[in-house]
Amino acid sequence: MDLSANGEFDVRERFAEGAQFIGGTLRSGTSGRPHPVVDPATGETVYSCELAGTADVDAAVAAAARALPGWAGATPGERSDAMHRFAAVLAGRAAEFAYAESLQCGKPLRLTTEFDVPGTVDNTAFFAGAARHLEGRAAGEYSGDHTSYVRREPVGVVGSIAPWNYPLQMAAWKVLPAIAAGNTLVLKPAELTPLTSLMFAQAATEAGIPAGVVNIVTGSGKEAGEHLVGHPDVAMTSFTGSTAVGKRVAEIATATVKRLHLELGGKAPFVVFDDADLEAAVHGAVAGALINTGQDCTAATRAYVQRPLYDAFVAGVADLFSGIHVGDPFDAKTDLGPLVSHAQRDRVAGFVERARSYATVVTGGQAPASPGAYYRPTLVTGAAQGSEIVQSEIFGPVLVVLPFDSDDEGLALANDTPYGLAASAWTRDVFRAGRATREIKAGCVWVNDHIPIISEMPHGGFKASGYGKDMSAYSLEEYTQVKHVMYDNTAVARKDWHRTVFGDR
């Protein structure tokens, strides 16, 4: 692919003014701390920015507060029109977004071109339409003497924090439902991967969404993130990240009684019953485990395979894993890019090295000789259900496979972690499938597939995976306040119920 004609640009030049987008313009941060954006495929710094300090967060929140009355007061049709233009701007710059996402994350260009960017464009178009479809109960005389109806109103200024694994898509998931509902927003992307979030906000402004509606502060979680969550002028916090950090976010948000949306960790089970299509299950497990180099909270991480298929499943996955091409994200042949950083690569390797003492590494389990943050697809068997590698979120290209005997056992094992974000069941039996979708405690259960998402359906977890929904009309509702309006229809000065207060007087 000729990137010079398909999206490549000079990142340093594009963001020379800084990595904060406040009130419609780029500016430098004020923390006094420079931060490198590193290409994880090469280890080279591609951009360096000054991180946001608390003063930058204050400025961004103030810009969002100034923009709120005008944006909240716009008609749903006006917001919808602006967001349709936004989708068109994104589509026109698809190659630039794909290049920048691959550069900062190490994602294969095939993935950013075919998944991250078109998914974001589609999500923007969906919320452009959803902006015109607020839902509530029909107006009616529910008391007999009054007419009641429901209004959905914006929450206010939203402070959102997004992770590094899908920077563009997570920016969209945070920004789009919020602004479609009439809110304004300050987004803190991960400081490792701020480029496409900044581009996303710039595209919104170019599309005619007023300055200050979408603001970006690129800073650390400890300084910028915690200040944003605790800011008294922020009415709602939406956070995507680890469960441990989510608990800290909840503590801070509770102090100011903010509305809170948390999309946290996952440890998705992949349950293969003995009547499953073995080839489909093997291919689904490899794709579901390795997408985005396994850095996906819904990735297939725990495969439970009923014993008659277990050996063949392990052999099939091992064979496909060994043929995965690990390499340069911009090479069309590459299947798997690096992890987002060397620190993340070392974290993943640590899980595997510790597992060698109690489990078998069937294939992978090593980093190739490269300056990049690469790690080979790794298949582990023989681990106990209670072991670290089965219970903890690894966030890398590692799949653990365990056998089970009865359906009861398989479903119990699937539910046996603190998490409940996503899962899949593989079977030809409609009754088995129905039981699995009912009994697995997760926000999404796929049947005979794993990973696909669509804008029209919600994404969010159970248990320690958090609460609240991204995407879909359910997400739009997260960013609205429900108000009951009630009109008296009698024109009577003294109502019957007044007697409960002052008798017959």
mmCIF file of C-alpha atoms in Angstrom, residues 86 90 119-121 123-124 127 162 166-178 187 197 200 471:
data_model
loop_
_atom_site.group_PDB
_atom_site.id
_atom_site.type_symbol
_atom_site.label_atom_id
_atom_site.label_comp_id
_atom_site.label_asym_id
_atom_site.label_seq_id
_atom_site.Cartn_x
_atom_site.Cartn_y
_atom_site.Cartn_z
ATOM 1 C CA PHE A 86 -19.151 14.723 10.881
ATOM 2 C CA LEU A 90 -14.421 11.059 8.855
ATOM 3 C CA GLY A 119 -16.666 1.051 12.484
ATOM 4 C CA THR A 120 -16.171 4.594 13.735
ATOM 5 C CA VAL A 121 -17.731 6.134 10.636
ATOM 6 C CA ASN A 123 -21.079 4.634 14.668
ATOM 7 C CA THR A 124 -21.087 8.347 13.855
ATOM 8 C CA PHE A 127 -25.795 8.457 16.371
ATOM 9 C CA ALA A 162 -10.705 6.359 27.170
ATOM 10 C CA TYR A 166 -8.920 1.232 20.500
ATOM 11 C CA PRO A 167 -8.206 4.975 20.726
ATOM 12 C CA LEU A 168 -10.338 6.030 17.759
ATOM 13 C CA GLN A 169 -13.286 3.771 18.453
ATOM 14 C CA MET A 170 -13.251 4.541 22.162
ATOM 15 C CA ALA A 171 -13.205 8.263 21.433
ATOM 16 C CA ALA A 172 -16.264 7.724 19.254
ATOM 17 C CA TRP A 173 -18.042 5.574 21.831
ATOM 18 C CA LYS A 174 -17.541 8.310 24.428
ATOM 19 C CA VAL A 175 -18.198 11.384 22.310
ATOM 20 C CA LEU A 176 -21.031 10.376 19.998
ATOM 21 C CA PRO A 177 -23.900 9.418 22.336
ATOM 22 C CA ALA A 178 -23.005 12.310 24.628
ATOM 23 C CA LEU A 187 -12.290 13.509 26.733
ATOM 24 C CA SER A 197 -8.681 11.352 19.436
ATOM 25 C CA PHE A 200 -11.581 13.062 15.795
ATOM 26 C CA MET A 471 -23.227 2.091 21.316
#
